[in-house]
Amino acid sequence: MIDPFSADGAWLRCALHAHTTNSDGELAPSLLVRHYDRAGFDVLAITDHWVRTVEPSTDRLLVIPGTELDASMGAPGREAHVLGFGVEADPAEPGGEFPSLEETVAWIRQSGGVPYLAHPYWSGLRVEEFAGCAGLAGLEVYNAGCELEVGRGRAGVHWDDVLELDGRAWFAIAADDSHHPAFDSSLAWTWVRAPERTREAVLEALRTGSFYSSTGPVIEDLAVEDGAVEVRTSPARSVTLMTGRTRGASVNAGRLGYSYRGEVLESSPDGAITAARLVAPRQAPYGRLEVTGADGGKAWTNPLWI
């Protein structure tokens, strides 16, 4: 795992889940690229269902081919969706039952891609169904389309459960899952730290966790020392350190400014938190930071081994 806040390189704003008319999206590939280019993104992964869409990059926007595949979870109608970033082969949709999750992940990896589990809450997945799948790099902690559609785009509980069950560094991205650009786009993204704006550098960052995810807040700096996390952020109403399924620490802005195992180090003129220090409980298996902005938007770091 790489700490993106101490790594060399630039921050790249990445849209990692979006569909075109090659599957069930509204825009043709070239128009989707133009849309995300104009929205100020640095990277777009096109993830059409069972299709590897290849579209040229622009001067600003790096376009990475990807796909979204169904995986059978062992019972009729129970399926997981897996994103394959950077696959170099065209998937072939089976005529009958979908491959297992393990088989799907193995195909993505063998095809040069990086596999992430899409929208586990929306899919109705139980954590024990995917916790043992070692080839998965991570999951979507937030899917804007699923949140808009049925209020099931958040997967923080799934993430904490799998981190404790597996005991390894599951990473988590935030993404639009856009099908109707301008209605369900530019709502969630992943800030990748990469030494260069290339396909290889972005995929390596997704493999190693050199990123954080957001629906708005910006995490400006972060350091871990002696069981404590210090963070600088855009103005926030709360900063929470999640350490396992039941413990943690937090600081909150506002009239009462409730804090637990933490302190506010700096505030904006209107009282929002801009820097904080949070102390992890003893023997915490991991820590991950959630920042909630003044408008309710969130940012998530990958696990911090503290």
GROMACS .gro file of C-alpha atoms in nm:
model
  306
    1MET     CA    1   0.000   0.000   0.000
    2ILE     CA    2   0.125   0.349  -0.091
    3ASP     CA    3   0.053   0.661   0.116
    4PRO     CA    4  -0.074   0.909  -0.147
    5PHE     CA    5  -0.017   1.208   0.082
    6SER     CA    6   0.358   1.150   0.096
    7ALA     CA    7   0.404   1.010  -0.256
    8ASP     CA    8   0.551   1.205  -0.544
    9GLY     CA    9   0.329   1.310  -0.831
   10ALA     CA   10   0.013   1.503  -0.904
   11TRP     CA   11  -0.347   1.457  -0.797
   12LEU     CA   12  -0.566   1.334  -1.083
   13ARG     CA   13  -0.944   1.362  -1.061
   14CYS     CA   14  -1.080   1.034  -1.192
   15ALA     CA   15  -1.428   0.927  -1.304
   16LEU     CA   16  -1.406   0.550  -1.274
   17HIS     CA   17  -1.755   0.421  -1.357
   18ALA     CA   18  -1.950   0.548  -1.657
   19HIS     CA   19  -2.151   0.398  -1.944
   20THR     CA   20  -2.204   0.482  -2.311
   21THR     CA   21  -2.441   0.372  -2.586
   22ASN     CA   22  -2.219   0.065  -2.621
   23SER     CA   23  -2.421  -0.071  -2.327
   24ASP     CA   24  -2.693   0.124  -2.144
   25GLY     CA   25  -2.569   0.483  -2.134
   26GLU     CA   26  -2.727   0.782  -2.310
   27LEU     CA   27  -2.418   0.928  -2.480
   28ALA     CA   28  -2.195   0.784  -2.749
   29PRO     CA   29  -1.836   0.723  -2.633
   30SER     CA   30  -1.698   1.037  -2.801
   31LEU     CA   31  -1.968   1.253  -2.641
   32LEU     CA   32  -1.911   1.100  -2.295
   33VAL     CA   33  -1.541   1.181  -2.327
   34ARG     CA   34  -1.625   1.539  -2.424
   35HIS     CA   35  -1.866   1.565  -2.128
   36TYR     CA   36  -1.608   1.462  -1.867
   37ASP     CA   37  -1.336   1.668  -2.036
   38ARG     CA   38  -1.552   1.981  -2.006
   39ALA     CA   39  -1.636   1.892  -1.645
   40GLY     CA   40  -1.268   1.924  -1.553
   41PHE     CA   41  -1.174   1.561  -1.495
   42ASP     CA   42  -0.826   1.427  -1.563
   43VAL     CA   43  -0.912   1.057  -1.613
   44LEU     CA   44  -1.219   0.870  -1.738
   45ALA     CA   45  -1.263   0.493  -1.721
   46ILE     CA   46  -1.542   0.379  -1.953
   47THR     CA   47  -1.701   0.069  -1.800
   48ASP     CA   48  -1.971  -0.055  -2.035
   49HIS     CA   49  -2.147  -0.381  -1.948
   50TRP     CA   50  -1.969  -0.676  -2.112
   51VAL     CA   51  -1.803  -0.440  -2.361
   52ARG     CA   52  -1.449  -0.301  -2.369
   53THR     CA   53  -1.500   0.049  -2.506
   54VAL     CA   54  -1.184   0.203  -2.651
   55GLU     CA   55  -1.199   0.576  -2.717
   56PRO     CA   56  -0.912   0.824  -2.779
   57SER     CA   57  -0.794   1.052  -2.501
   58THR     CA   58  -0.799   1.431  -2.534
   59ASP     CA   59  -0.529   1.684  -2.450
   60ARG     CA   60  -0.671   1.706  -2.096
   61LEU     CA   61  -0.859   1.381  -2.035
   62LEU     CA   62  -0.690   1.041  -2.021
   63VAL     CA   63  -0.939   0.772  -2.128
   64ILE     CA   64  -0.886   0.419  -1.993
   65PRO     CA   65  -1.077   0.123  -2.139
   66GLY     CA   66  -1.264  -0.085  -1.887
   67THR     CA   67  -1.572  -0.300  -1.846
   68GLU     CA   68  -1.838  -0.405  -1.595
   69LEU     CA   69  -1.903  -0.778  -1.564
   70ASP     CA   70  -2.168  -0.984  -1.386
   71ALA     CA   71  -2.059  -1.264  -1.155
   72SER     CA   72  -2.282  -1.539  -1.023
   73MET     CA   73  -2.311  -1.555  -0.644
   74GLY     CA   74  -2.436  -1.914  -0.647
   75ALA     CA   75  -2.814  -1.868  -0.654
   76PRO     CA   76  -3.048  -1.772  -0.939
   77GLY     CA   77  -3.081  -1.395  -0.965
   78ARG     CA   78  -2.798  -1.328  -0.717
   79GLU     CA   79  -2.513  -1.151  -0.893
   80ALA     CA   80  -2.223  -0.922  -0.818
   81HIS     CA   81  -2.094  -0.660  -1.059
   82VAL     CA   82  -1.718  -0.623  -1.102
   83LEU     CA   83  -1.539  -0.330  -1.263
   84GLY     CA   84  -1.232  -0.421  -1.469
   85PHE     CA   85  -1.010  -0.116  -1.514
   86GLY     CA   86  -0.759  -0.131  -1.797
   87VAL     CA   87  -0.848  -0.475  -1.935
   88GLU     CA   88  -0.665  -0.552  -2.259
   89ALA     CA   89  -0.905  -0.816  -2.390
   90ASP     CA   90  -1.269  -0.806  -2.497
   91PRO     CA   91  -1.505  -0.985  -2.258
   92ALA     CA   92  -1.750  -1.241  -2.395
   93GLU     CA   93  -2.090  -1.245  -2.227
   94PRO     CA   94  -2.190  -1.608  -2.159
   95GLY     CA   95  -2.513  -1.744  -2.300
   96GLY     CA   96  -2.604  -1.915  -1.974
   97GLU     CA   97  -2.497  -1.872  -1.613
   98PHE     CA   98  -2.241  -1.605  -1.534
   99PRO     CA   99  -1.896  -1.709  -1.409
  100SER     CA  100  -1.829  -1.710  -1.036
  101LEU     CA  101  -1.686  -1.404  -0.862
  102GLU     CA  102  -1.346  -1.573  -0.837
  103GLU     CA  103  -1.350  -1.663  -1.207
  104THR     CA  104  -1.454  -1.310  -1.305
  105VAL     CA  105  -1.180  -1.149  -1.096
  106ALA     CA  106  -0.923  -1.394  -1.234
  107TRP     CA  107  -1.020  -1.307  -1.594
  108ILE     CA  108  -0.982  -0.934  -1.526
  109ARG     CA  109  -0.639  -0.981  -1.372
  110GLN     CA  110  -0.524  -1.215  -1.649
  111SER     CA  111  -0.638  -0.952  -1.900
  112GLY     CA  112  -0.415  -0.688  -1.743
  113GLY     CA  113  -0.693  -0.517  -1.549
  114VAL     CA  114  -0.758  -0.409  -1.191
  115PRO     CA  115  -1.082  -0.550  -1.041
  116TYR     CA  116  -1.310  -0.357  -0.803
  117LEU     CA  117  -1.646  -0.469  -0.666
  118ALA     CA  118  -1.922  -0.231  -0.774
  119HIS     CA  119  -2.209  -0.110  -0.551
  120PRO     CA  120  -2.228  -0.401  -0.300
  121TYR     CA  121  -2.524  -0.247  -0.113
  122TRP     CA  122  -2.728  -0.197  -0.432
  123SER     CA  123  -2.646  -0.556  -0.532
  124GLY     CA  124  -2.772  -0.688  -0.198
  125LEU     CA  125  -2.444  -0.862  -0.122
  126ARG     CA  126  -2.347  -1.004   0.213
  127VAL     CA  127  -1.987  -0.942   0.310
  128GLU     CA  128  -1.908  -1.309   0.365
  129GLU     CA  129  -1.992  -1.371  -0.001
  130PHE     CA  130  -1.695  -1.167  -0.125
  131ALA     CA  131  -1.460  -1.133   0.173
  132GLY     CA  132  -1.243  -1.427   0.072
  133CYS     CA  133  -1.190  -1.317  -0.287
  134ALA     CA  134  -0.822  -1.227  -0.263
  135GLY     CA  135  -0.791  -1.092  -0.618
  136LEU     CA  136  -1.028  -0.801  -0.564
  137ALA     CA  137  -0.841  -0.475  -0.508
  138GLY     CA  138  -1.136  -0.310  -0.337
  139LEU     CA  139  -1.495  -0.190  -0.364
  140GLU     CA  140  -1.707   0.116  -0.428
  141VAL     CA  141  -1.771   0.292  -0.098
  142TYR     CA  142  -2.003   0.533  -0.279
  143ASN     CA  143  -2.196   0.497  -0.604
  144ALA     CA  144  -2.385   0.813  -0.697
  145GLY     CA  145  -2.621   0.646  -0.945
  146CYS     CA  146  -2.730   0.382  -0.695
  147GLU     CA  147  -2.779   0.647  -0.427
  148LEU     CA  148  -2.997   0.853  -0.661
  149GLU     CA  149  -3.191   0.550  -0.783
  150VAL     CA  150  -3.282   0.367  -0.462
  151GLY     CA  151  -3.076   0.518  -0.178
  152ARG     CA  152  -2.832   0.226  -0.176
  153GLY     CA  153  -2.509   0.381  -0.297
  154ARG     CA  154  -2.318   0.386   0.034
  155ALA     CA  155  -2.113   0.085   0.142
  156GLY     CA  156  -1.919   0.198   0.449
  157VAL     CA  157  -2.056  -0.088   0.660
  158HIS     CA  158  -1.958  -0.341   0.392
  159TRP     CA  159  -1.611  -0.188   0.382
  160ASP     CA  160  -1.555  -0.205   0.758
  161ASP     CA  161  -1.684  -0.562   0.772
  162VAL     CA  162  -1.456  -0.687   0.495
  163LEU     CA  163  -1.154  -0.504   0.640
  164GLU     CA  164  -1.202  -0.686   0.970
  165LEU     CA  165  -1.288  -1.022   0.817
  166ASP     CA  166  -1.004  -1.027   0.564
  167GLY     CA  167  -0.741  -0.840   0.762
  168ARG     CA  168  -0.593  -0.692   0.444
  169ALA     CA  169  -0.604  -0.353   0.278
  170TRP     CA  170  -0.927  -0.338   0.082
  171PHE     CA  171  -0.930  -0.005  -0.101
  172ALA     CA  172  -1.243   0.196  -0.181
  173ILE     CA  173  -1.337   0.426  -0.468
  174ALA     CA  174  -1.624   0.670  -0.516
  175ALA     CA  175  -1.781   0.696  -0.861
  176ASP     CA  176  -2.076   0.828  -1.059
  177ASP     CA  177  -2.189   0.508  -1.236
  178SER     CA  178  -2.322   0.757  -1.489
  179HIS     CA  179  -2.585   0.651  -1.741
  180HIS     CA  180  -2.749   0.994  -1.788
  181PRO     CA  181  -2.469   1.255  -1.796
  182ALA     CA  182  -2.557   1.593  -1.647
  183PHE     CA  183  -2.816   1.419  -1.426
  184ASP     CA  184  -2.593   1.155  -1.262
  185SER     CA  185  -2.240   1.274  -1.342
  186SER     CA  186  -1.972   1.479  -1.161
  187LEU     CA  187  -2.118   1.371  -0.828
  188ALA     CA  188  -1.841   1.140  -0.701
  189TRP     CA  189  -1.477   1.088  -0.799
  190THR     CA  190  -1.144   0.940  -0.695
  191TRP     CA  191  -0.832   1.153  -0.645
  192VAL     CA  192  -0.542   0.940  -0.767
  193ARG     CA  193  -0.184   1.035  -0.679
  194ALA     CA  194   0.033   0.939  -0.975
  195PRO     CA  195   0.382   1.035  -1.097
  196GLU     CA  196   0.244   1.088  -1.448
  197ARG     CA  197  -0.088   1.104  -1.631
  198THR     CA  198  -0.064   0.766  -1.801
  199ARG     CA  199  -0.277   0.454  -1.807
  200GLU     CA  200  -0.002   0.253  -1.638
  201ALA     CA  201   0.042   0.505  -1.354
  202VAL     CA  202  -0.331   0.531  -1.282
  203LEU     CA  203  -0.376   0.152  -1.280
  204GLU     CA  204  -0.079   0.113  -1.046
  205ALA     CA  205  -0.232   0.370  -0.810
  206LEU     CA  206  -0.559   0.173  -0.808
  207ARG     CA  207  -0.365  -0.148  -0.736
  208THR     CA  208  -0.170   0.003  -0.448
  209GLY     CA  209  -0.424   0.238  -0.289
  210SER     CA  210  -0.251   0.563  -0.386
  211PHE     CA  211  -0.573   0.766  -0.381
  212TYR     CA  212  -0.864   0.894  -0.178
  213SER     CA  213  -1.228   0.935  -0.280
  214SER     CA  214  -1.471   1.224  -0.251
  215THR     CA  215  -1.806   1.377  -0.330
  216GLY     CA  216  -1.671   1.724  -0.255
  217PRO     CA  217  -1.431   1.769   0.040
  218VAL     CA  218  -1.060   1.799  -0.033
  219ILE     CA  219  -0.808   1.632   0.196
  220GLU     CA  220  -0.503   1.857   0.173
  221ASP     CA  221  -0.257   1.667   0.392
  222LEU     CA  222  -0.252   1.370   0.627
  223ALA     CA  223   0.008   1.218   0.858
  224VAL     CA  224   0.004   0.920   1.097
  225GLU     CA  225   0.232   0.913   1.402
  226ASP     CA  226   0.222   0.728   1.736
  227GLY     CA  227  -0.135   0.604   1.692
  228ALA     CA  228  -0.274   0.944   1.594
  229VAL     CA  229  -0.385   1.094   1.265
  230GLU     CA  230  -0.343   1.461   1.180
  231VAL     CA  231  -0.533   1.594   0.881
  232ARG     CA  232  -0.576   1.922   0.697
  233THR     CA  233  -0.889   1.956   0.490
  234SER     CA  234  -1.122   2.195   0.315
  235PRO     CA  235  -1.377   2.337   0.563
  236ALA     CA  236  -1.560   2.047   0.725
  237ARG     CA  237  -1.835   1.999   0.978
  238SER     CA  238  -1.689   1.670   1.105
  239VAL     CA  239  -1.384   1.447   1.076
  240THR     CA  240  -1.415   1.086   1.188
  241LEU     CA  241  -1.155   0.813   1.231
  242MET     CA  242  -1.321   0.474   1.181
  243THR     CA  243  -1.118   0.200   1.354
  244GLY     CA  244  -1.293  -0.129   1.298
  245ARG     CA  245  -1.664  -0.195   1.307
  246THR     CA  246  -1.739  -0.040   1.646
  247ARG     CA  247  -1.469   0.204   1.756
  248GLY     CA  248  -1.316   0.529   1.643
  249ALA     CA  249  -1.264   0.899   1.714
  250SER     CA  250  -1.422   1.220   1.588
  251VAL     CA  251  -1.436   1.598   1.602
  252ASN     CA  252  -1.739   1.806   1.511
  253ALA     CA  253  -1.793   2.173   1.436
  254GLY     CA  254  -2.094   2.371   1.548
  255ARG     CA  255  -2.239   2.516   1.866
  256LEU     CA  256  -2.132   2.230   2.091
  257GLY     CA  257  -1.832   2.107   1.893
  258TYR     CA  258  -1.853   1.753   2.029
  259SER     CA  259  -1.521   1.568   2.022
  260TYR     CA  260  -1.425   1.212   2.112
  261ARG     CA  261  -1.058   1.113   2.121
  262GLY     CA  262  -0.978   1.411   1.902
  263GLU     CA  263  -0.915   1.785   1.894
  264VAL     CA  264  -0.967   2.059   1.640
  265LEU     CA  265  -0.634   2.219   1.552
  266GLU     CA  266  -0.757   2.491   1.317
  267SER     CA  267  -1.092   2.636   1.213
  268SER     CA  268  -1.217   2.868   0.941
  269PRO     CA  269  -1.364   3.211   1.033
  270ASP     CA  270  -1.714   3.061   1.029
  271GLY     CA  271  -1.618   2.775   1.262
  272ALA     CA  272  -1.567   2.491   1.013
  273ILE     CA  273  -1.286   2.245   1.085
  274THR     CA  274  -0.976   2.282   0.867
  275ALA     CA  275  -0.725   2.078   1.071
  276ALA     CA  276  -0.772   1.809   1.335
  277ARG     CA  277  -0.591   1.543   1.535
  278LEU     CA  278  -0.759   1.210   1.611
  279VAL     CA  279  -0.624   0.938   1.840
  280ALA     CA  280  -0.696   0.575   1.762
  281PRO     CA  281  -0.811   0.337   2.036
  282ARG     CA  282  -0.553   0.083   2.145
  283GLN     CA  283  -0.503  -0.220   1.923
  284ALA     CA  284  -0.715  -0.075   1.646
  285PRO     CA  285  -0.698  -0.316   1.349
  286TYR     CA  286  -0.687  -0.024   1.105
  287GLY     CA  287  -0.812   0.330   1.068
  288ARG     CA  288  -0.986   0.507   0.783
  289LEU     CA  289  -1.078   0.871   0.776
  290GLU     CA  290  -1.414   1.018   0.673
  291VAL     CA  291  -1.445   1.394   0.623
  292THR     CA  292  -1.790   1.550   0.602
  293GLY     CA  293  -1.801   1.890   0.435
  294ALA     CA  294  -2.019   2.183   0.523
  295ASP     CA  295  -2.272   2.079   0.257
  296GLY     CA  296  -2.280   1.714   0.366
  297GLY     CA  297  -2.044   1.584   0.099
  298LYS     CA  298  -1.792   1.323   0.209
  299ALA     CA  299  -1.432   1.220   0.148
  300TRP     CA  300  -1.281   0.881   0.237
  301THR     CA  301  -0.920   0.778   0.279
  302ASN     CA  302  -0.801   0.425   0.226
  303PRO     CA  303  -0.712   0.221   0.537
  304LEU     CA  304  -0.439   0.367   0.755
  305TRP     CA  305  -0.235   0.108   0.942
  306ILE     CA  306  -0.189   0.285   1.274
   0.00000   0.00000   0.00000
